Amino acid sequence: MERQTNYIFITGGVVSSLGKGIISASIGNLLQARGYKVTIQKFDPYINIDPGTLNPYEHGECYVTMDGMETDLDLGHYERFTGIHTTRNNSVTTGRIYKTVIDRERRGDYLGKTIQVVPHITDEIKHRMLREDTGEEHLDFVITEVGGTIGDIESAPFMEAIRQLRWQLGRRAVNVHLTYVPYLKAAEEMKTKPTQHSVKELQSMGVQPDILVLRTERHLDDAMRMKVASFCNVDLDCVILSEDMPSIYEVPVSMLHQGLDTAILRKTGMPVDGAPAMQSWQDFLDKLHSATREVCIGLVGKYDLQDAYKSIRESLTLAGIYNDAKVQLRFINSEQITRENVSDRLAGMDGIVICPGFGQRGTEGKILAAEYTRTHDIPTFGICLGMQMMVIEFARDVLGYEDANSREMDEQTPHNVIDLMEEQKTVTQKGGTMRLGAYPCELRSGSRAAEAYGESCVIERHRHRYEFNNVYKEEFEQKGMQCVGVNPQASLVEIVEVSSHRWYIGTQFHPEYVSTVLHPHPLFMSFCKACIH
Ligand code: GLN
């Protein structure tokens, strides 16, 4: 008998930022721990084709998949919690749906028909929710998180697609609705009315939630849960609490204790055999709880927003825990760094990450930070633009090219130590046109990077247009900055390091995209270790 694929739809109500991504990732994690094959995908109701062209202030970090799709940062949670590799099929926007349908219309595929939101847009949404034509192996569960909040005009076609799929799939489709239960201080009461309204809104679209996850800052007693259950037509054991946790990594265990996974299995008619294999996760949590040391790491960047460097923050936190340390992260605005204040701004930091980014703003501050940490032997990790700034600083201060720069910042620079990649010179379109996704990188044996990885060839993900200019390679190497990671096909420099320094490494790629809870990235591990000692 062919095994069935089940579909879990995660929607949110009342307010945004409830942590739907974490709940989706936690469900994926728990089902996986029960031996099921799972994927998690995000459907976003905005018109951009992908978040690649969005300013981080709009949408936080842009996460990149192995196959080079620029996606929502929630995919980072999915990968960190489950270790699965997401692809371009896991991130869909209204823009992409419409583009597919409109391109089809222009090709004449609809044979003169009127193209409408229902059924053409909703059919395309359903097609992607079902993951038809992806060519992938059998999945037991497809978890689909829908961005935005119930009642938004723009998410209506997604809700209609979910309504139709639930009708079509019967018990193979489950809706988990996440809402917020506020605490009113003056009344000293938790309020469930917004949840009731949100569920009514959902029901008015023809979707009855199977499971409610209530985000609360305080504990909700059983009487309140009972009230929610009876007002919303949901079983009492399907009213789950998502209380504030000291760490997002506690969420799967909290969901497990409340039976969120078993509720889903019961609803879909899948077997519930014993307990899930959560030992490695629990071991990680034990490490998290018992970490004794503290390490302070500064993020030098231009976006003063938690979500802008999400995967870097998580990668550092995880690597810290595996090194028995709680990582304190401090944002240091590179736009405000001057030669006079750099030692003050960086004071007390055990290590510095020079963050990725685009454009001129804040780059001189990054260069000053790189100079300070190099000359004061403070562990430093430069990522993408951060690596490029390390290279420019070295060219200015050690090679003596005072005007060295990247062609991105100064098109006329006579010492273009960072230059536009050859294949980028003819590119005019903005979205999805960078060097994106996974490429191999060969490591020089004996280098600190190779030692950290314990391997000679690695695969890492990229998102950039500019590169190290190989014309200068020999000069850099002679003066002490080694190009220890190189792409074997294109000879692009992927890693530089100053080996005489305690820890001074820059990567053209983004190691933060592949660091997971159970497999923290070797470079972050090695960097954290250097920061601690
Ligand atoms: N702006 C730089 C480039 O395009 C670096 C990009 C990044 O940091 N992701 O090469």
mmCIF file of C-alpha atoms in Angstrom, residues 145-456:
data_model
loop_
_atom_site.group_PDB
_atom_site.id
_atom_site.type_symbol
_atom_site.label_atom_id
_atom_site.label_comp_id
_atom_site.label_asym_id
_atom_site.label_seq_id
_atom_site.Cartn_x
_atom_site.Cartn_y
_atom_site.Cartn_z
ATOM 1 C CA GLU A 145 3.554 27.771 7.456
ATOM 2 C CA VAL A 146 1.509 30.660 6.102
ATOM 3 C CA GLY A 147 3.029 34.082 6.750
ATOM 4 C CA GLY A 148 0.958 37.006 8.011
ATOM 5 C CA THR A 149 -2.117 37.039 10.227
ATOM 6 C CA ILE A 150 -5.611 35.677 9.662
ATOM 7 C CA GLY A 151 -7.859 38.375 8.265
ATOM 8 C CA ASP A 152 -5.152 40.008 6.127
ATOM 9 C CA ILE A 153 -6.592 40.691 2.692
ATOM 10 C CA GLU A 154 -3.472 39.399 1.008
ATOM 11 C CA SER A 155 -3.493 35.971 2.636
ATOM 12 C CA ALA A 156 -7.084 35.190 1.598
ATOM 13 C CA PRO A 157 -6.100 33.085 -1.477
ATOM 14 C CA PHE A 158 -3.818 30.957 0.718
ATOM 15 C CA MET A 159 -6.675 30.377 3.162
ATOM 16 C CA GLU A 160 -9.005 29.440 0.312
ATOM 17 C CA ALA A 161 -6.403 26.942 -0.940
ATOM 18 C CA ILE A 162 -6.167 25.448 2.560
ATOM 19 C CA ARG A 163 -9.962 25.222 2.788
ATOM 20 C CA GLN A 164 -10.114 23.329 -0.512
ATOM 21 C CA LEU A 165 -7.237 21.036 0.433
ATOM 22 C CA ARG A 166 -8.828 20.144 3.750
ATOM 23 C CA TRP A 167 -11.990 19.196 1.927
ATOM 24 C CA GLN A 168 -10.058 17.197 -0.635
ATOM 25 C CA LEU A 169 -7.613 15.478 1.736
ATOM 26 C CA GLY A 170 -9.915 14.777 4.681
ATOM 27 C CA ARG A 171 -8.016 13.729 7.768
ATOM 28 C CA ARG A 172 -4.689 13.925 5.920
ATOM 29 C CA ALA A 173 -4.857 17.711 6.401
ATOM 30 C CA VAL A 174 -4.578 19.353 9.793
ATOM 31 C CA ASN A 175 -4.740 23.014 10.745
ATOM 32 C CA VAL A 176 -2.699 24.266 13.681
ATOM 33 C CA HIS A 177 -3.678 27.814 14.540
ATOM 34 C CA LEU A 178 -1.410 29.964 16.656
ATOM 35 C CA THR A 179 -2.894 32.883 18.579
ATOM 36 C CA TYR A 180 -2.029 35.272 21.354
ATOM 37 C CA VAL A 181 -3.543 35.418 24.839
ATOM 38 C CA PRO A 182 -2.694 38.794 26.379
ATOM 39 C CA TYR A 183 -2.489 39.559 30.074
ATOM 40 C CA LEU A 184 -4.340 42.688 31.170
ATOM 41 C CA LYS A 185 -2.447 44.078 34.088
ATOM 42 C CA ALA A 186 -5.215 46.349 35.401
ATOM 43 C CA ALA A 187 -7.697 43.461 35.446
ATOM 44 C CA GLU A 188 -5.017 40.950 36.447
ATOM 45 C CA GLU A 189 -6.478 38.602 33.890
ATOM 46 C CA MET A 190 -5.554 36.632 30.818
ATOM 47 C CA LYS A 191 -7.891 37.406 27.930
ATOM 48 C CA THR A 192 -9.042 34.744 25.485
ATOM 49 C CA LYS A 193 -11.415 36.914 23.478
ATOM 50 C CA PRO A 194 -8.862 37.773 20.736
ATOM 51 C CA THR A 195 -8.355 34.016 20.255
ATOM 52 C CA GLN A 196 -12.086 33.442 19.948
ATOM 53 C CA HIS A 197 -12.316 36.224 17.356
ATOM 54 C CA SER A 198 -9.370 34.888 15.445
ATOM 55 C CA VAL A 199 -10.889 31.416 15.300
ATOM 56 C CA LYS A 200 -14.224 32.906 14.155
ATOM 57 C CA GLU A 201 -12.355 34.690 11.374
ATOM 58 C CA LEU A 202 -10.744 31.418 10.365
ATOM 59 C CA GLN A 203 -14.095 29.637 10.466
ATOM 60 C CA SER A 204 -15.635 32.351 8.302
ATOM 61 C CA MET A 205 -13.154 31.291 5.632
ATOM 62 C CA GLY A 206 -14.341 27.720 5.977
ATOM 63 C CA VAL A 207 -11.379 26.498 7.996
ATOM 64 C CA GLN A 208 -11.928 24.859 11.389
ATOM 65 C CA PRO A 209 -8.708 24.660 13.411
ATOM 66 C CA ASP A 210 -7.821 21.207 14.732
ATOM 67 C CA ILE A 211 -5.242 22.375 17.217
ATOM 68 C CA LEU A 212 -4.770 25.735 18.908
ATOM 69 C CA VAL A 213 -1.403 26.875 20.157
ATOM 70 C CA LEU A 214 -1.784 29.799 22.534
ATOM 71 C CA ARG A 215 1.161 32.138 22.945
ATOM 72 C CA THR A 216 1.160 33.507 26.458
ATOM 73 C CA GLU A 217 3.541 35.277 28.740
ATOM 74 C CA ARG A 218 1.867 33.716 31.787
ATOM 75 C CA HIS A 219 0.519 30.290 32.573
ATOM 76 C CA LEU A 220 -3.058 29.617 31.538
ATOM 77 C CA ASP A 221 -5.002 27.358 33.894
ATOM 78 C CA ASP A 222 -7.120 24.412 32.772
ATOM 79 C CA ALA A 223 -10.392 26.308 33.225
ATOM 80 C CA MET A 224 -9.196 28.880 30.667
ATOM 81 C CA ARG A 225 -8.062 26.159 28.295
ATOM 82 C CA MET A 226 -11.462 24.525 28.667
ATOM 83 C CA LYS A 227 -13.149 27.808 27.834
ATOM 84 C CA VAL A 228 -11.069 28.199 24.671
ATOM 85 C CA ALA A 229 -11.747 24.592 23.704
ATOM 86 C CA SER A 230 -15.505 24.910 24.012
ATOM 87 C CA PHE A 231 -15.763 28.318 22.298
ATOM 88 C CA CYS A 232 -13.574 27.226 19.410
ATOM 89 C CA ASN A 233 -14.794 23.639 18.780
ATOM 90 C CA VAL A 234 -11.401 22.176 19.638
ATOM 91 C CA ASP A 235 -10.633 19.160 21.881
ATOM 92 C CA LEU A 236 -9.263 20.124 25.282
ATOM 93 C CA ASP A 237 -6.029 18.208 24.692
ATOM 94 C CA CYS A 238 -5.625 20.115 21.449
ATOM 95 C CA VAL A 239 -5.375 23.451 23.264
ATOM 96 C CA ILE A 240 -1.631 23.742 23.693
ATOM 97 C CA LEU A 241 0.247 26.481 25.521
ATOM 98 C CA SER A 242 3.304 28.164 24.157
ATOM 99 C CA GLU A 243 4.617 30.067 27.136
ATOM 100 C CA ASP A 244 7.724 32.239 27.024
ATOM 101 C CA MET A 245 10.797 30.041 27.241
ATOM 102 C CA PRO A 246 14.320 30.983 28.260
ATOM 103 C CA SER A 247 15.475 29.569 24.901
ATOM 104 C CA ILE A 248 13.662 28.778 21.652
ATOM 105 C CA TYR A 249 15.352 25.376 21.752
ATOM 106 C CA GLU A 250 13.168 24.397 24.739
ATOM 107 C CA VAL A 251 10.027 24.695 22.614
ATOM 108 C CA PRO A 252 10.049 21.189 21.034
ATOM 109 C CA VAL A 253 10.281 19.573 24.471
ATOM 110 C CA SER A 254 7.485 21.742 25.834
ATOM 111 C CA MET A 255 5.331 20.782 22.825
ATOM 112 C CA LEU A 256 6.206 17.131 23.368
ATOM 113 C CA HIS A 257 5.146 17.256 27.014
ATOM 114 C CA GLN A 258 1.798 18.713 26.034
ATOM 115 C CA GLY A 259 1.290 16.119 23.319
ATOM 116 C CA LEU A 260 1.276 18.365 20.246
ATOM 117 C CA ASP A 261 2.904 15.657 18.131
ATOM 118 C CA THR A 262 0.571 12.897 19.327
ATOM 119 C CA ALA A 263 -2.448 15.145 18.703
ATOM 120 C CA ILE A 264 -1.307 15.572 15.089
ATOM 121 C CA LEU A 265 -0.691 11.845 14.675
ATOM 122 C CA ARG A 266 -4.114 11.004 16.111
ATOM 123 C CA LYS A 267 -5.855 13.510 13.841
ATOM 124 C CA THR A 268 -4.135 12.167 10.741
ATOM 125 C CA GLY A 269 -4.540 8.545 11.736
ATOM 126 C CA MET A 270 -0.812 7.877 11.824
ATOM 127 C CA PRO A 271 0.544 5.382 14.370
ATOM 128 C CA VAL A 272 1.852 6.707 17.673
ATOM 129 C CA ASP A 273 4.492 4.194 18.715
ATOM 130 C CA GLY A 274 6.197 4.895 22.017
ATOM 131 C CA ALA A 275 8.307 7.932 22.699
ATOM 132 C CA PRO A 276 10.206 9.966 20.115
ATOM 133 C CA ALA A 277 14.018 9.724 19.936
ATOM 134 C CA MET A 278 14.903 13.016 21.582
ATOM 135 C CA GLN A 279 18.098 11.998 23.362
ATOM 136 C CA SER A 280 20.520 14.094 21.282
ATOM 137 C CA TRP A 281 18.239 17.103 21.609
ATOM 138 C CA GLN A 282 17.997 16.561 25.346
ATOM 139 C CA ASP A 283 21.786 16.228 25.578
ATOM 140 C CA PHE A 284 22.062 19.576 23.830
ATOM 141 C CA LEU A 285 19.576 21.147 26.274
ATOM 142 C CA ASP A 286 21.554 19.722 29.190
ATOM 143 C CA LYS A 287 24.646 21.441 27.800
ATOM 144 C CA LEU A 288 22.652 24.649 27.419
ATOM 145 C CA HIS A 289 21.541 24.498 31.052
ATOM 146 C CA SER A 290 24.911 23.587 32.461
ATOM 147 C CA ALA A 291 27.078 26.055 30.488
ATOM 148 C CA THR A 292 29.101 27.847 33.119
ATOM 149 C CA ARG A 293 31.304 30.319 31.279
ATOM 150 C CA GLU A 294 30.337 33.622 29.706
ATOM 151 C CA VAL A 295 31.769 34.955 26.501
ATOM 152 C CA CYS A 296 31.048 38.335 24.988
ATOM 153 C CA ILE A 297 31.015 38.621 21.211
ATOM 154 C CA GLY A 298 30.503 41.871 19.312
ATOM 155 C CA LEU A 299 28.642 41.945 16.004
ATOM 156 C CA VAL A 300 29.975 44.801 13.919
ATOM 157 C CA GLY A 301 27.295 45.647 11.382
ATOM 158 C CA LYS A 302 24.953 48.358 10.202
ATOM 159 C CA TYR A 303 21.543 46.853 10.956
ATOM 160 C CA ASP A 304 20.483 47.483 14.547
ATOM 161 C CA LEU A 305 17.856 44.756 14.476
ATOM 162 C CA GLN A 306 17.963 41.276 16.058
ATOM 163 C CA ASP A 307 16.591 39.522 13.000
ATOM 164 C CA ALA A 308 19.070 41.062 10.540
ATOM 165 C CA TYR A 309 21.838 38.660 11.570
ATOM 166 C CA LYS A 310 19.585 35.854 12.816
ATOM 167 C CA SER A 311 21.566 32.834 11.618
ATOM 168 C CA ILE A 312 24.866 34.352 12.769
ATOM 169 C CA ARG A 313 23.416 34.971 16.233
ATOM 170 C CA GLU A 314 22.039 31.437 16.460
ATOM 171 C CA SER A 315 25.266 29.884 15.140
ATOM 172 C CA LEU A 316 27.289 31.730 17.787
ATOM 173 C CA THR A 317 24.857 30.814 20.567
ATOM 174 C CA LEU A 318 24.939 27.138 19.562
ATOM 175 C CA ALA A 319 28.721 27.011 19.206
ATOM 176 C CA GLY A 320 29.035 28.708 22.611
ATOM 177 C CA ILE A 321 26.863 26.063 24.277
ATOM 178 C CA TYR A 322 28.967 23.266 22.796
ATOM 179 C CA ASN A 323 31.991 25.082 24.243
ATOM 180 C CA ASP A 324 30.339 25.193 27.679
ATOM 181 C CA ALA A 325 29.687 28.933 27.401
ATOM 182 C CA LYS A 326 26.746 31.290 27.329
ATOM 183 C CA VAL A 327 27.333 33.767 24.535
ATOM 184 C CA GLN A 328 26.466 37.398 25.193
ATOM 185 C CA LEU A 329 25.987 39.140 21.873
ATOM 186 C CA ARG A 330 26.529 42.856 21.598
ATOM 187 C CA PHE A 331 25.594 44.818 18.475
ATOM 188 C CA ILE A 332 28.192 47.430 17.533
ATOM 189 C CA ASN A 333 27.010 49.893 14.920
ATOM 190 C CA SER A 334 29.779 50.165 12.331
ATOM 191 C CA GLU A 335 28.482 53.552 11.144
ATOM 192 C CA GLN A 336 29.419 55.014 14.513
ATOM 193 C CA ILE A 337 32.927 53.580 14.730
ATOM 194 C CA THR A 338 35.744 56.123 14.308
ATOM 195 C CA ARG A 339 39.506 55.844 14.705
ATOM 196 C CA GLU A 340 39.144 57.736 18.007
ATOM 197 C CA ASN A 341 36.411 55.580 19.556
ATOM 198 C CA VAL A 342 37.167 52.124 18.122
ATOM 199 C CA SER A 343 38.967 50.888 21.241
ATOM 200 C CA ASP A 344 36.054 52.057 23.408
ATOM 201 C CA ARG A 345 33.416 50.523 21.159
ATOM 202 C CA LEU A 346 35.187 47.166 21.080
ATOM 203 C CA ALA A 347 36.210 47.193 24.749
ATOM 204 C CA GLY A 348 35.362 44.081 26.744
ATOM 205 C CA MET A 349 34.715 41.914 23.692
ATOM 206 C CA ASP A 350 36.245 38.440 23.669
ATOM 207 C CA GLY A 351 35.739 38.245 19.920
ATOM 208 C CA ILE A 352 34.324 40.194 17.002
ATOM 209 C CA VAL A 353 32.216 39.155 14.028
ATOM 210 C CA ILE A 354 32.346 41.507 11.071
ATOM 211 C CA CYS A 355 28.946 41.072 9.500
ATOM 212 C CA PRO A 356 27.782 40.671 5.902
ATOM 213 C CA GLY A 357 26.058 43.458 4.028
ATOM 214 C CA PHE A 358 25.708 45.517 0.889
ATOM 215 C CA GLY A 359 26.711 49.059 -0.068
ATOM 216 C CA GLN A 360 29.049 51.685 1.266
ATOM 217 C CA ARG A 361 27.263 52.677 4.483
ATOM 218 C CA GLY A 362 29.134 51.541 7.580
ATOM 219 C CA THR A 363 32.014 49.896 5.699
ATOM 220 C CA GLU A 364 34.753 52.251 6.939
ATOM 221 C CA GLY A 365 33.745 51.369 10.524
ATOM 222 C CA LYS A 366 34.062 47.684 9.674
ATOM 223 C CA ILE A 367 37.546 48.341 8.282
ATOM 224 C CA LEU A 368 38.543 50.207 11.454
ATOM 225 C CA ALA A 369 37.235 47.332 13.586
ATOM 226 C CA ALA A 370 39.178 44.807 11.479
ATOM 227 C CA GLU A 371 42.368 46.852 11.895
ATOM 228 C CA TYR A 372 41.880 47.146 15.635
ATOM 229 C CA THR A 373 41.231 43.455 16.214
ATOM 230 C CA ARG A 374 44.078 42.398 13.908
ATOM 231 C CA THR A 375 46.609 44.644 15.618
ATOM 232 C CA HIS A 376 45.320 43.744 19.110
ATOM 233 C CA ASP A 377 45.071 39.998 18.479
ATOM 234 C CA ILE A 378 41.349 39.773 19.234
ATOM 235 C CA PRO A 379 39.634 36.752 17.613
ATOM 236 C CA THR A 380 37.836 37.970 14.502
ATOM 237 C CA PHE A 381 35.445 36.308 12.100
ATOM 238 C CA GLY A 382 34.569 38.169 8.904
ATOM 239 C CA ILE A 383 31.610 36.895 6.928
ATOM 240 C CA CYS A 384 31.098 37.776 3.254
ATOM 241 C CA LEU A 385 31.278 41.600 3.246
ATOM 242 C CA GLY A 386 33.059 41.219 6.598
ATOM 243 C CA MET A 387 35.755 39.101 4.926
ATOM 244 C CA GLN A 388 36.042 41.661 2.121
ATOM 245 C CA MET A 389 36.582 44.426 4.706
ATOM 246 C CA MET A 390 39.342 42.368 6.364
ATOM 247 C CA VAL A 391 41.043 42.082 2.983
ATOM 248 C CA ILE A 392 40.756 45.825 2.295
ATOM 249 C CA GLU A 393 42.095 46.676 5.740
ATOM 250 C CA PHE A 394 45.082 44.388 5.234
ATOM 251 C CA ALA A 395 45.783 45.923 1.818
ATOM 252 C CA ARG A 396 45.678 49.438 3.259
ATOM 253 C CA ASP A 397 47.668 48.844 6.407
ATOM 254 C CA VAL A 398 50.061 46.013 5.550
ATOM 255 C CA LEU A 399 50.481 46.146 1.764
ATOM 256 C CA GLY A 400 50.559 49.953 1.906
ATOM 257 C CA TYR A 401 47.754 50.599 -0.616
ATOM 258 C CA GLU A 402 46.024 53.384 1.271
ATOM 259 C CA ASP A 403 43.304 53.727 -1.347
ATOM 260 C CA ALA A 404 42.544 49.998 -1.549
ATOM 261 C CA ASN A 405 38.844 49.287 -1.762
ATOM 262 C CA SER A 406 36.109 47.139 -3.246
ATOM 263 C CA ARG A 407 34.684 48.128 -6.612
ATOM 264 C CA GLU A 408 31.313 48.011 -4.821
ATOM 265 C CA MET A 409 32.294 51.021 -2.694
ATOM 266 C CA ASP A 410 34.574 52.867 -5.100
ATOM 267 C CA GLU A 411 34.367 52.099 -8.796
ATOM 268 C CA GLN A 412 37.502 54.104 -9.532
ATOM 269 C CA THR A 413 39.825 52.640 -6.916
ATOM 270 C CA PRO A 414 43.267 51.924 -8.396
ATOM 271 C CA HIS A 415 43.715 49.071 -5.896
ATOM 272 C CA ASN A 416 40.600 46.990 -6.351
ATOM 273 C CA VAL A 417 41.537 44.157 -4.002
ATOM 274 C CA ILE A 418 37.851 43.212 -4.049
ATOM 275 C CA ASP A 419 36.370 43.250 -7.537
ATOM 276 C CA LEU A 420 33.136 42.419 -9.315
ATOM 277 C CA MET A 421 33.046 38.765 -10.369
ATOM 278 C CA GLU A 422 33.524 38.237 -14.085
ATOM 279 C CA GLU A 423 30.102 36.648 -14.637
ATOM 280 C CA GLN A 424 28.424 39.506 -12.747
ATOM 281 C CA LYS A 425 29.650 42.180 -15.175
ATOM 282 C CA THR A 426 26.786 41.688 -17.592
ATOM 283 C CA VAL A 427 24.087 41.280 -14.935
ATOM 284 C CA THR A 428 21.501 44.083 -14.748
ATOM 285 C CA GLN A 429 18.520 42.377 -13.091
ATOM 286 C CA LYS A 430 18.513 42.568 -9.286
ATOM 287 C CA GLY A 431 16.609 39.561 -7.883
ATOM 288 C CA GLY A 432 18.233 36.138 -7.682
ATOM 289 C CA THR A 433 21.227 37.086 -9.817
ATOM 290 C CA MET A 434 24.099 36.917 -7.331
ATOM 291 C CA ARG A 435 26.445 33.959 -6.901
ATOM 292 C CA LEU A 436 24.003 31.996 -4.786
ATOM 293 C CA GLY A 437 23.899 28.662 -3.012
ATOM 294 C CA ALA A 438 26.327 25.822 -2.481
ATOM 295 C CA TYR A 439 29.805 25.657 -4.016
ATOM 296 C CA PRO A 440 32.783 23.516 -3.060
ATOM 297 C CA CYS A 441 35.823 24.985 -1.335
ATOM 298 C CA GLU A 442 39.220 23.278 -1.081
ATOM 299 C CA LEU A 443 41.154 23.896 2.109
ATOM 300 C CA ARG A 444 44.909 24.287 2.444
ATOM 301 C CA SER A 445 46.221 21.626 4.758
ATOM 302 C CA GLY A 446 47.847 22.967 7.886
ATOM 303 C CA SER A 447 45.677 26.094 7.876
ATOM 304 C CA ARG A 448 43.564 26.955 10.904
ATOM 305 C CA ALA A 449 40.430 26.658 8.763
ATOM 306 C CA ALA A 450 41.361 23.144 7.605
ATOM 307 C CA GLU A 451 42.144 22.195 11.173
ATOM 308 C CA ALA A 452 38.747 23.480 12.338
ATOM 309 C CA TYR A 453 36.875 21.530 9.657
ATOM 310 C CA GLY A 454 39.052 18.420 9.870
ATOM 311 C CA GLU A 455 38.423 18.019 6.142
ATOM 312 C CA SER A 456 40.116 18.990 2.895
#
